[in-house]
Structures are given as C-alpha cells and as structure tokens.
PDB file of C-alpha atoms in Angstrom:
ATOM      1  CA  MET A   1      -9.599  -2.322 -27.577  1.00 46.00           C
ATOM      2  CA  THR A   2     -10.288   0.009 -24.635  1.00 55.00           C
ATOM      3  CA  THR A   3      -9.228   3.607 -25.180  1.00 75.00           C
ATOM      4  CA  ASN A   4      -7.584   5.499 -22.350  1.00 81.00           C
ATOM      5  CA  PRO A   5      -9.586   8.752 -22.170  1.00 87.00           C
ATOM      6  CA  PHE A   6      -6.712  10.503 -20.398  1.00 87.00           C
ATOM      7  CA  HIS A   7      -3.931   9.662 -22.853  1.00 85.00           C
ATOM      8  CA  SER A   8      -3.701  13.187 -24.300  1.00 87.00           C
ATOM      9  CA  VAL A   9      -4.569  15.139 -21.136  1.00 90.00           C
ATOM     10  CA  THR A  10      -1.685  17.199 -19.738  1.00 92.00           C
ATOM     11  CA  HIS A  11      -3.487  20.055 -18.013  1.00 94.00           C
ATOM     12  CA  VAL A  12      -7.052  21.047 -17.129  1.00 92.00           C
ATOM     13  CA  ALA A  13      -8.427  24.038 -15.289  1.00 92.00           C
ATOM     14  CA  THR A  14     -10.454  22.044 -12.769  1.00 91.00           C
ATOM     15  CA  LEU A  15     -10.637  18.313 -12.175  1.00 91.00           C
ATOM     16  CA  GLY A  16     -14.400  18.198 -11.668  1.00 90.00           C
ATOM     17  CA  ALA A  17     -15.160  19.739 -15.044  1.00 91.00           C
ATOM     18  CA  ALA A  18     -12.673  17.405 -16.757  1.00 91.00           C
ATOM     19  CA  LEU A  19     -14.274  14.331 -15.194  1.00 93.00           C
ATOM     20  CA  ASP A  20     -17.747  15.471 -16.259  1.00 92.00           C
ATOM     21  CA  ARG A  21     -16.458  15.906 -19.807  1.00 92.00           C
ATOM     22  CA  LEU A  22     -14.667  12.558 -19.986  1.00 92.00           C
ATOM     23  CA  GLY A  23     -17.185  10.252 -18.322  1.00 93.00           C
ATOM     24  CA  THR A  24     -19.429   9.579 -15.333  1.00 95.00           C
ATOM     25  CA  VAL A  25     -18.294   9.678 -11.711  1.00 95.00           C
ATOM     26  CA  PHE A  26     -19.753   6.655  -9.919  1.00 93.00           C
ATOM     27  CA  GLN A  27     -17.917   6.948  -6.609  1.00 92.00           C
ATOM     28  CA  ARG A  28     -16.210   9.675  -4.601  1.00 91.00           C
ATOM     29  CA  PHE A  29     -13.634   9.158  -1.849  1.00 85.00           C
ATOM     30  CA  GLU A  30     -13.240  12.004   0.610  1.00 76.00           C
ATOM     31  CA  ALA A  31     -11.860  12.404   4.148  1.00 58.00           C
ATOM     32  CA  GLN A  32      -8.643  10.661   3.160  1.00 64.00           C
ATOM     33  CA  ASP A  33      -5.682  10.896   5.539  1.00 64.00           C
ATOM     34  CA  SER A  34      -3.592  12.317   2.699  1.00 66.00           C
ATOM     35  CA  GLY A  35      -5.976  15.193   2.069  1.00 70.00           C
ATOM     36  CA  CYS A  36      -6.493  13.957  -1.500  1.00 85.00           C
ATOM     37  CA  ILE A  37      -9.885  13.454  -3.098  1.00 89.00           C
ATOM     38  CA  SER A  38     -10.369  10.460  -5.372  1.00 92.00           C
ATOM     39  CA  TYR A  39     -13.040   9.378  -7.802  1.00 94.00           C
ATOM     40  CA  GLY A  40     -14.270   6.271  -9.540  1.00 95.00           C
ATOM     41  CA  LEU A  41     -14.885   7.262 -13.161  1.00 96.00           C
ATOM     42  CA  LEU A  42     -16.598   5.306 -15.909  1.00 96.00           C
ATOM     43  CA  ALA A  43     -15.156   6.433 -19.236  1.00 93.00           C
ATOM     44  CA  SER A  44     -14.477   4.807 -22.608  1.00 88.00           C
ATOM     45  CA  GLY A  45     -16.149   1.625 -21.427  1.00 90.00           C
ATOM     46  CA  GLN A  46     -13.813   1.150 -18.490  1.00 93.00           C
ATOM     47  CA  ARG A  47     -13.622   2.160 -14.850  1.00 96.00           C
ATOM     48  CA  TRP A  48     -10.752   4.347 -13.644  1.00 96.00           C
ATOM     49  CA  PHE A  49      -9.490   5.520 -10.285  1.00 96.00           C
ATOM     50  CA  VAL A  50      -8.653   9.234 -10.384  1.00 96.00           C
ATOM     51  CA  LYS A  51      -6.793  10.833  -7.479  1.00 95.00           C
ATOM     52  CA  GLY A  52      -6.366  14.578  -7.150  1.00 94.00           C
ATOM     53  CA  ALA A  53      -4.485  16.828  -4.740  1.00 92.00           C
ATOM     54  CA  SER A  54      -4.619  20.575  -4.218  1.00 87.00           C
ATOM     55  CA  THR A  55      -2.805  20.954  -0.873  1.00 90.00           C
ATOM     56  CA  PRO A  56       1.005  21.202  -0.618  1.00 90.00           C
ATOM     57  CA  GLN A  57       1.137  17.940   1.329  1.00 90.00           C
ATOM     58  CA  GLY A  58      -1.075  16.107  -1.124  1.00 90.00           C
ATOM     59  CA  ILE A  59       0.753  17.430  -4.182  1.00 93.00           C
ATOM     60  CA  SER A  60       4.118  16.373  -2.738  1.00 93.00           C
ATOM     61  CA  SER A  61       2.734  12.919  -2.082  1.00 93.00           C
ATOM     62  CA  LEU A  62       1.426  12.517  -5.621  1.00 95.00           C
ATOM     63  CA  ARG A  63       4.722  13.735  -7.062  1.00 95.00           C
ATOM     64  CA  ARG A  64       6.453  10.987  -5.105  1.00 96.00           C
ATOM     65  CA  ALA A  65       3.966   8.528  -6.544  1.00 96.00           C
ATOM     66  CA  VAL A  66       4.862   9.586 -10.086  1.00 97.00           C
ATOM     67  CA  SER A  67       8.548   9.059  -9.360  1.00 97.00           C
ATOM     68  CA  PHE A  68       7.857   5.684  -7.785  1.00 97.00           C
ATOM     69  CA  HIS A  69       5.788   4.363 -10.667  1.00 97.00           C
ATOM     70  CA  GLN A  70       8.345   5.545 -13.199  1.00 97.00           C
ATOM     71  CA  SER A  71      10.858   3.234 -11.506  1.00 97.00           C
ATOM     72  CA  VAL A  72       8.825   0.304 -10.169  1.00 97.00           C
ATOM     73  CA  SER A  73       6.600  -2.093 -12.065  1.00 96.00           C
ATOM     74  CA  HIS A  74       5.098  -5.330 -10.781  1.00 97.00           C
ATOM     75  CA  GLN A  75       1.934  -7.281 -11.546  1.00 97.00           C
ATOM     76  CA  ALA A  76       0.799  -6.839  -7.931  1.00 97.00           C
ATOM     77  CA  ILE A  77       1.236  -3.046  -7.946  1.00 98.00           C
ATOM     78  CA  VAL A  78      -1.568  -1.039  -9.532  1.00 97.00           C
ATOM     79  CA  PRO A  79       0.118   0.831 -12.422  1.00 96.00           C
ATOM     80  CA  LEU A  80      -0.023   4.573 -12.936  1.00 96.00           C
ATOM     81  CA  MET A  81      -1.591   5.256 -16.333  1.00 95.00           C
ATOM     82  CA  ASN A  82      -1.437   9.056 -16.528  1.00 94.00           C
ATOM     83  CA  SER A  83      -0.730  12.212 -14.581  1.00 95.00           C
ATOM     84  CA  PHE A  84      -1.702  15.786 -15.359  1.00 94.00           C
ATOM     85  CA  THR A  85      -1.897  19.143 -13.658  1.00 94.00           C
ATOM     86  CA  THR A  86      -4.810  21.405 -12.751  1.00 93.00           C
ATOM     87  CA  GLU A  87      -4.815  25.093 -11.905  1.00 93.00           C
ATOM     88  CA  ASP A  88      -4.304  24.239  -8.239  1.00 89.00           C
ATOM     89  CA  GLY A  89      -2.805  20.768  -8.124  1.00 92.00           C
ATOM     90  CA  LEU A  90      -1.896  17.395  -9.574  1.00 95.00           C
ATOM     91  CA  VAL A  91      -3.973  14.406 -10.687  1.00 95.00           C
ATOM     92  CA  LEU A  92      -3.042  10.733 -11.088  1.00 96.00           C
ATOM     93  CA  VAL A  93      -5.026   8.156 -13.064  1.00 96.00           C
ATOM     94  CA  TYR A  94      -5.004   4.422 -12.380  1.00 96.00           C
ATOM     95  CA  PRO A  95      -7.067   1.541 -13.742  1.00 95.00           C
ATOM     96  CA  TRP A  96      -9.909   0.633 -11.411  1.00 96.00           C
ATOM     97  CA  MET A  97      -9.158  -2.663  -9.663  1.00 95.00           C
ATOM     98  CA  SER A  98     -11.783  -5.015  -8.304  1.00 93.00           C
ATOM     99  CA  GLY A  99     -11.617  -5.959  -4.654  1.00 94.00           C
ATOM    100  CA  GLU A 100     -11.821  -4.474  -1.182  1.00 93.00           C
ATOM    101  CA  VAL A 101      -9.218  -2.552   0.793  1.00 93.00           C
ATOM    102  CA  LEU A 102      -8.379  -4.658   3.849  1.00 94.00           C
ATOM    103  CA  TYR A 103      -8.526  -1.621   6.105  1.00 86.00           C
ATOM    104  CA  HIS A 104     -10.120   1.538   4.769  1.00 70.00           C
ATOM    105  CA  PRO A 105      -8.320   4.675   6.030  1.00 57.00           C
ATOM    106  CA  THR A 106     -11.518   6.718   6.205  1.00 52.00           C
ATOM    107  CA  LEU A 107     -13.210   4.328   8.641  1.00 44.00           C
ATOM    108  CA  SER A 108     -13.041   4.498  12.416  1.00 46.00           C
ATOM    109  CA  ARG A 109      -9.922   2.923  13.868  1.00 49.00           C
ATOM    110  CA  GLN A 110     -12.012   1.466  16.717  1.00 49.00           C
ATOM    111  CA  GLY A 111     -12.589  -2.180  15.916  1.00 50.00           C
ATOM    112  CA  GLY A 112     -12.979  -1.805  12.183  1.00 67.00           C
ATOM    113  CA  ARG A 113     -10.596  -4.654  11.358  1.00 74.00           C
ATOM    114  CA  ALA A 114     -12.088  -6.973  13.997  1.00 73.00           C
ATOM    115  CA  ALA A 115     -15.724  -6.702  12.910  1.00 81.00           C
ATOM    116  CA  PRO A 116     -16.760 -10.154  11.615  1.00 81.00           C
ATOM    117  CA  ASP A 117     -17.931  -8.779   8.271  1.00 87.00           C
ATOM    118  CA  SER A 118     -14.906  -6.523   7.740  1.00 91.00           C
ATOM    119  CA  PRO A 119     -12.591  -7.235   4.792  1.00 94.00           C
ATOM    120  CA  MET A 120      -9.721  -7.980   7.179  1.00 95.00           C
ATOM    121  CA  ALA A 121     -11.707 -10.483   9.246  1.00 94.00           C
ATOM    122  CA  ARG A 122     -12.938 -12.216   6.096  1.00 95.00           C
ATOM    123  CA  PHE A 123      -9.401 -12.321   4.709  1.00 96.00           C
ATOM    124  CA  ARG A 124      -8.030 -13.843   7.916  1.00 96.00           C
ATOM    125  CA  ALA A 125     -10.749 -16.498   7.893  1.00 95.00           C
ATOM    126  CA  GLN A 126      -9.651 -17.881   4.522  1.00 96.00           C
ATOM    127  CA  PRO A 127      -7.795 -21.195   4.141  1.00 96.00           C
ATOM    128  CA  LEU A 128      -4.089 -20.871   4.802  1.00 97.00           C
ATOM    129  CA  PRO A 129      -2.995 -21.596   1.192  1.00 97.00           C
ATOM    130  CA  LEU A 130      -4.902 -18.510   0.000  1.00 97.00           C
ATOM    131  CA  ILE A 131      -3.361 -16.328   2.696  1.00 97.00           C
ATOM    132  CA  HIS A 132       0.116 -17.635   1.930  1.00 97.00           C
ATOM    133  CA  ALA A 133      -0.411 -16.878  -1.762  1.00 97.00           C
ATOM    134  CA  ALA A 134      -1.338 -13.280  -0.913  1.00 98.00           C
ATOM    135  CA  LEU A 135       1.694 -12.909   1.349  1.00 98.00           C
ATOM    136  CA  GLU A 136       3.989 -14.274  -1.350  1.00 98.00           C
ATOM    137  CA  CYS A 137       2.573 -11.718  -3.764  1.00 98.00           C
ATOM    138  CA  ILE A 138       3.194  -8.852  -1.320  1.00 98.00           C
ATOM    139  CA  LEU A 139       6.765 -10.011  -0.754  1.00 98.00           C
ATOM    140  CA  SER A 140       7.384 -10.420  -4.478  1.00 98.00           C
ATOM    141  CA  ALA A 141       6.192  -6.869  -5.154  1.00 98.00           C
ATOM    142  CA  HIS A 142       8.674  -5.566  -2.610  1.00 98.00           C
ATOM    143  CA  LEU A 143      11.509  -7.391  -4.300  1.00 98.00           C
ATOM    144  CA  ALA A 144      10.776  -5.107  -7.248  1.00 98.00           C
ATOM    145  CA  VAL A 145      10.679  -2.120  -4.876  1.00 98.00           C
ATOM    146  CA  GLU A 146      14.064  -3.108  -3.481  1.00 98.00           C
ATOM    147  CA  GLU A 147      15.600  -3.687  -6.901  1.00 98.00           C
ATOM    148  CA  ALA A 148      14.532  -0.192  -7.984  1.00 98.00           C
ATOM    149  CA  GLY A 149      16.245   1.387  -4.966  1.00 98.00           C
ATOM    150  CA  PHE A 150      13.085   2.422  -3.137  1.00 98.00           C
ATOM    151  CA  VAL A 151      12.007   1.942   0.460  1.00 98.00           C
ATOM    152  CA  ALA A 152       8.485   1.465   1.792  1.00 98.00           C
ATOM    153  CA  VAL A 153       6.885   4.387   3.625  1.00 98.00           C
ATOM    154  CA  ASP A 154       3.290   4.369   4.900  1.00 96.00           C
ATOM    155  CA  PHE A 155       2.792   0.716   3.977  1.00 97.00           C
ATOM    156  CA  TYR A 156      -0.048  -0.947   5.851  1.00 96.00           C
ATOM    157  CA  ASP A 157      -3.223  -2.959   5.225  1.00 94.00           C
ATOM    158  CA  GLY A 158      -4.884   0.127   3.756  1.00 92.00           C
ATOM    159  CA  CYS A 159      -2.575  -0.376   0.763  1.00 95.00           C
ATOM    160  CA  MET A 160      -3.806  -3.942   0.200  1.00 97.00           C
ATOM    161  CA  LEU A 161      -6.725  -4.465  -2.165  1.00 97.00           C
ATOM    162  CA  TYR A 162      -8.041  -8.031  -2.090  1.00 97.00           C
ATOM    163  CA  ASP A 163     -10.409  -9.604  -4.603  1.00 97.00           C
ATOM    164  CA  PHE A 164     -12.304 -12.313  -2.713  1.00 97.00           C
ATOM    165  CA  ASP A 165     -13.701 -13.807  -5.916  1.00 96.00           C
ATOM    166  CA  GLU A 166     -10.403 -14.090  -7.758  1.00 95.00           C
ATOM    167  CA  HIS A 167      -8.319 -14.532  -4.579  1.00 96.00           C
ATOM    168  CA  ARG A 168      -5.905 -11.872  -5.764  1.00 96.00           C
ATOM    169  CA  VAL A 169      -4.115  -9.106  -3.868  1.00 97.00           C
ATOM    170  CA  VAL A 170      -2.815  -5.910  -5.434  1.00 98.00           C
ATOM    171  CA  LEU A 171      -1.071  -2.984  -3.777  1.00 98.00           C
ATOM    172  CA  CYS A 172      -2.294   0.577  -4.164  1.00 96.00           C
ATOM    173  CA  ASP A 173      -1.726   4.012  -2.626  1.00 93.00           C
ATOM    174  CA  LEU A 174       2.055   3.649  -2.411  1.00 96.00           C
ATOM    175  CA  ASP A 175       2.441   7.416  -2.760  1.00 94.00           C
ATOM    176  CA  GLU A 176       4.909   7.796   0.109  1.00 96.00           C
ATOM    177  CA  TYR A 177       7.460   5.231  -1.124  1.00 98.00           C
ATOM    178  CA  ARG A 178      10.776   6.986  -1.653  1.00 97.00           C
ATOM    179  CA  ALA A 179      14.218   6.447  -3.097  1.00 97.00           C
ATOM    180  CA  GLY A 180      16.471   5.282  -0.311  1.00 93.00           C
ATOM    181  CA  PRO A 181      18.292   5.226   1.885  1.00 97.00           C
ATOM    182  CA  PHE A 182      17.552   8.653   3.342  1.00 97.00           C
ATOM    183  CA  VAL A 183      17.858  10.494   6.634  1.00 98.00           C
ATOM    184  CA  LEU A 184      14.615  11.404   8.380  1.00 97.00           C
ATOM    185  CA  GLU A 185      14.404  15.198   8.541  1.00 96.00           C
ATOM    186  CA  VAL A 186      11.079  15.433  10.407  1.00 95.00           C
ATOM    187  CA  ASP A 187       9.872  14.066  13.718  1.00 96.00           C
ATOM    188  CA  ARG A 188       8.172  11.031  12.167  1.00 96.00           C
ATOM    189  CA  LEU A 189       7.170   9.523   8.855  1.00 96.00           C
ATOM    190  CA  PRO A 190       3.536   9.059   7.854  1.00 94.00           C
ATOM    191  CA  GLY A 191       2.089   5.644   8.498  1.00 93.00           C
ATOM    192  CA  SER A 192       0.284   3.234  10.778  1.00 93.00           C
ATOM    193  CA  MET A 193       1.971   2.568  14.103  1.00 94.00           C
ATOM    194  CA  ARG A 194       1.064  -1.106  13.671  1.00 95.00           C
ATOM    195  CA  TYR A 195       3.529  -1.329  10.773  1.00 97.00           C
ATOM    196  CA  MET A 196       6.145   1.329  11.488  1.00 98.00           C
ATOM    197  CA  ALA A 197       9.720   0.637  12.575  1.00 98.00           C
ATOM    198  CA  PRO A 198      11.160   2.459  15.611  1.00 98.00           C
ATOM    199  CA  GLU A 199      13.484   4.559  13.468  1.00 98.00           C
ATOM    200  CA  GLU A 200      10.520   6.095  11.654  1.00 98.00           C
ATOM    201  CA  PHE A 201       9.778   8.115  14.792  1.00 97.00           C
ATOM    202  CA  VAL A 202      13.278   9.547  15.278  1.00 97.00           C
ATOM    203  CA  ARG A 203      14.477  12.674  13.496  1.00 97.00           C
ATOM    204  CA  GLY A 204      17.947  12.108  12.049  1.00 98.00           C
ATOM    205  CA  SER A 205      17.593   8.320  11.807  1.00 98.00           C
ATOM    206  CA  LEU A 206      18.506   6.331   8.719  1.00 98.00           C
ATOM    207  CA  ILE A 207      15.591   4.966   6.719  1.00 98.00           C
ATOM    208  CA  ASP A 208      16.737   2.145   4.479  1.00 98.00           C
ATOM    209  CA  ILE A 209      15.725  -1.267   3.187  1.00 98.00           C
ATOM    210  CA  ARG A 210      15.773  -2.682   6.720  1.00 98.00           C
ATOM    211  CA  THR A 211      12.874  -0.344   7.474  1.00 98.00           C
ATOM    212  CA  THR A 212      11.002  -1.997   4.608  1.00 98.00           C
ATOM    213  CA  VAL A 213      11.899  -5.400   6.062  1.00 98.00           C
ATOM    214  CA  PHE A 214      10.300  -4.343   9.354  1.00 98.00           C
ATOM    215  CA  ALA A 215       7.060  -3.280   7.627  1.00 98.00           C
ATOM    216  CA  LEU A 216       6.892  -6.550   5.711  1.00 98.00           C
ATOM    217  CA  GLY A 217       7.532  -8.491   8.900  1.00 98.00           C
ATOM    218  CA  ARG A 218       4.595  -6.727  10.499  1.00 98.00           C
ATOM    219  CA  ALA A 219       2.439  -7.543   7.459  1.00 98.00           C
ATOM    220  CA  LEU A 220       3.320 -11.220   7.812  1.00 98.00           C
ATOM    221  CA  ARG A 221       2.535 -11.130  11.527  1.00 97.00           C
ATOM    222  CA  LEU A 222      -0.785  -9.314  11.203  1.00 97.00           C
ATOM    223  CA  LEU A 223      -2.150 -11.067   8.133  1.00 97.00           C
ATOM    224  CA  LEU A 224      -1.313 -14.567   9.322  1.00 97.00           C
ATOM    225  CA  ASP A 225      -3.143 -14.117  12.615  1.00 95.00           C
ATOM    226  CA  ALA A 226      -6.773 -15.055  13.172  1.00 93.00           C
ATOM    227  CA  GLY A 227      -7.487 -11.944  15.228  1.00 89.00           C
ATOM    228  CA  ASP A 228      -6.461  -8.362  15.797  1.00 86.00           C
ATOM    229  CA  GLN A 229      -4.699  -8.912  19.131  1.00 90.00           C
ATOM    230  CA  GLU A 230      -1.813 -11.016  17.742  1.00 93.00           C
ATOM    231  CA  LYS A 231      -2.765 -13.947  19.964  1.00 94.00           C
ATOM    232  CA  GLU A 232      -3.968 -16.422  17.320  1.00 94.00           C
ATOM    233  CA  TRP A 233      -0.956 -17.097  15.111  1.00 97.00           C
ATOM    234  CA  ARG A 234      -1.850 -19.419  12.227  1.00 96.00           C
ATOM    235  CA  GLY A 235       1.675 -19.985  10.984  1.00 96.00           C
ATOM    236  CA  THR A 236       4.454 -22.259  12.166  1.00 97.00           C
ATOM    237  CA  PRO A 237       7.005 -21.568  14.926  1.00 97.00           C
ATOM    238  CA  GLU A 238       9.664 -21.277  12.221  1.00 98.00           C
ATOM    239  CA  GLN A 239       7.669 -18.628  10.393  1.00 98.00           C
ATOM    240  CA  LEU A 240       7.117 -16.717  13.631  1.00 98.00           C
ATOM    241  CA  GLU A 241      10.872 -16.703  14.206  1.00 98.00           C
ATOM    242  CA  VAL A 242      11.350 -15.144  10.760  1.00 98.00           C
ATOM    243  CA  VAL A 243       8.856 -12.448  11.753  1.00 98.00           C
ATOM    244  CA  ARG A 244      10.723 -11.815  15.001  1.00 98.00           C
ATOM    245  CA  THR A 245      13.982 -11.297  13.135  1.00 98.00           C
ATOM    246  CA  ALA A 246      12.362  -9.037  10.531  1.00 98.00           C
ATOM    247  CA  THR A 247      10.823  -6.852  13.242  1.00 98.00           C
ATOM    248  CA  ALA A 248      13.785  -6.574  15.595  1.00 98.00           C
ATOM    249  CA  THR A 249      13.956  -3.162  17.274  1.00 98.00           C
ATOM    250  CA  ASP A 250      17.589  -2.731  16.238  1.00 98.00           C
ATOM    251  CA  PRO A 251      17.844  -2.501  12.427  1.00 98.00           C
ATOM    252  CA  GLU A 252      21.227  -4.245  12.583  1.00 98.00           C
ATOM    253  CA  ARG A 253      19.506  -7.387  13.894  1.00 98.00           C
ATOM    254  CA  ARG A 254      16.967  -7.579  11.058  1.00 98.00           C
ATOM    255  CA  PHE A 255      17.366  -9.273   7.708  1.00 98.00           C
ATOM    256  CA  PRO A 256      19.597  -6.966   5.638  1.00 98.00           C
ATOM    257  CA  SER A 257      17.359  -7.012   2.570  1.00 98.00           C
ATOM    258  CA  VAL A 258      13.929  -7.953   1.313  1.00 98.00           C
ATOM    259  CA  ARG A 259      15.520 -10.748  -0.672  1.00 98.00           C
ATOM    260  CA  SER A 260      17.029 -12.294   2.442  1.00 98.00           C
ATOM    261  CA  LEU A 261      13.671 -11.992   4.235  1.00 98.00           C
ATOM    262  CA  VAL A 262      11.918 -13.701   1.333  1.00 98.00           C
ATOM    263  CA  GLY A 263      14.490 -16.504   1.318  1.00 98.00           C
ATOM    264  CA  ALA A 264      14.082 -17.100   5.051  1.00 98.00           C
ATOM    265  CA  TRP A 265      10.280 -17.014   4.780  1.00 98.00           C
ATOM    266  CA  GLN A 266      10.220 -19.517   1.932  1.00 96.00           C
ATOM    267  CA  THR A 267      12.571 -21.824   3.831  1.00 97.00           C
ATOM    268  CA  ALA A 268      10.395 -21.623   6.945  1.00 94.00           C
ATOM    269  CA  ALA A 269       7.257 -22.332   4.916  1.00 84.00           C
TER     270      ALA A 269
END
C-alpha cells in the first residue's frame, strides 16, 4: 500500500527544503499564469504534483481550490490529497496523473494548439468515439460541480489532461472555481477568451451556472473541430445547434443548467 508522505504535514518553513526531505523533484513548472510554482515529486514510491503559492493572488487561488475540492468529487477531477502552509504561502498536493495537458499555459499562444504534433492536434485527430467519450466525461464532471453549487471560472483546454494510451481525460487546475452565483466585483474574471462568456468581462454582472454552460459549450465546439479556426466541425448539425444555444450571448437564451445542456447533447448525439 502506497504511503502518502504528506499525510501529517501541516506547516513547513520553506517548500523547497520540505520537498528535498520527502523525496526527489523530477520536474519543475514555472512561468505559470497564476504565479504559482509546481513540482513533480517522487516520494514513497509514487509521483505527486505539488503546487505552491507565495503571492497574494496565488494564495487566494489555492484557497479557492481547497474550498472547491472539499465540496466537489468526481472520478474525472484530480483529487486534492493534502494542503499545508509555509512561512510565506500555501501548498496543495495532488496525485500525479499520466497524460498531457491539451494546451499548456506556459507555451506561446501563437499556433501552439495547431502544431501537428501538439497535444490538441493529436486529440482532435482521434476517432470520433474517443472524442465523444472525453466530452461526456467533461460534462459529467460538471454535473458534480453544478450539484455542489459551484460555477466554472478559468475553465479551458489547459485544465484538460489527456492520456493518449488509456484514452482518458481528467480535469486539473480548477483553482478559480467558486461557489455561485456571485456578482463580478472586478473588471473581468481570469480565463481564456476562447472559453469566456460575455458577462465575465462586465463588472457588476451575475456569474451563475449559465456561465458554466457557456464554457462547456465552447469546449464542445473547440474539441469537436478538426482545426483551430472553427471551420472543420466534426459533429452533427443537431450537436452544433446545442452548442449555439449553450453559447448564446444573452444568458437568458442559454440552457438554464448543466443538466439541461447534458440532456440536449445526449439527445443530439
């Protein structure tokens, strides 16, 4: 039985020294949009993903992640195993998951998804049944998000980890998901413009489950297309109509819930 090396850790002075004591760092992730620094750690015979924050923005984000994982559990969402503090921040520990992020946030935005050998291009080139299975998994995970009273924030293909050998998708880096609905008190929410609803750019707007529906609609549209220009739709006309409803500019014209979106998508399929 694998032992979690972090199970009794509640506070350390510095993260680097703690990682050196507990195991061997085999990968380091810097230049993240969040300002966090993450590590791949081999310890107790298992690989772990350790994410630390020392800036106010990063710490707030990781605190939201703790709250989210305390409320939401799904087989397609990488579970939070531990959290602990340092002298200057907060650290989260997840199991290391095999696979490749479909769009890595530290890479150049210029053509990264369209490169033939990119994870996104390889994902899009798969047979349709495999893509549909991944989409169903993403939708199912967001049923759990909805049932827990949370809304998706900063959801995009950088949150999707796909194992090309096992043909399995899991969702990671959902740190910005929040209890909803809520009123936007800043000029915009964090996130990719390819996935964000119009209301996420308007201070004072209502962010609710229909905002999540929009993001999921964009995921369906972008992942079921053969290219990055949204000109090579691989789905059916009925499925495209579901996407159009999910991504309506006016929230009132979208599906009112993730469950209703899922029902319409399954009917169209």
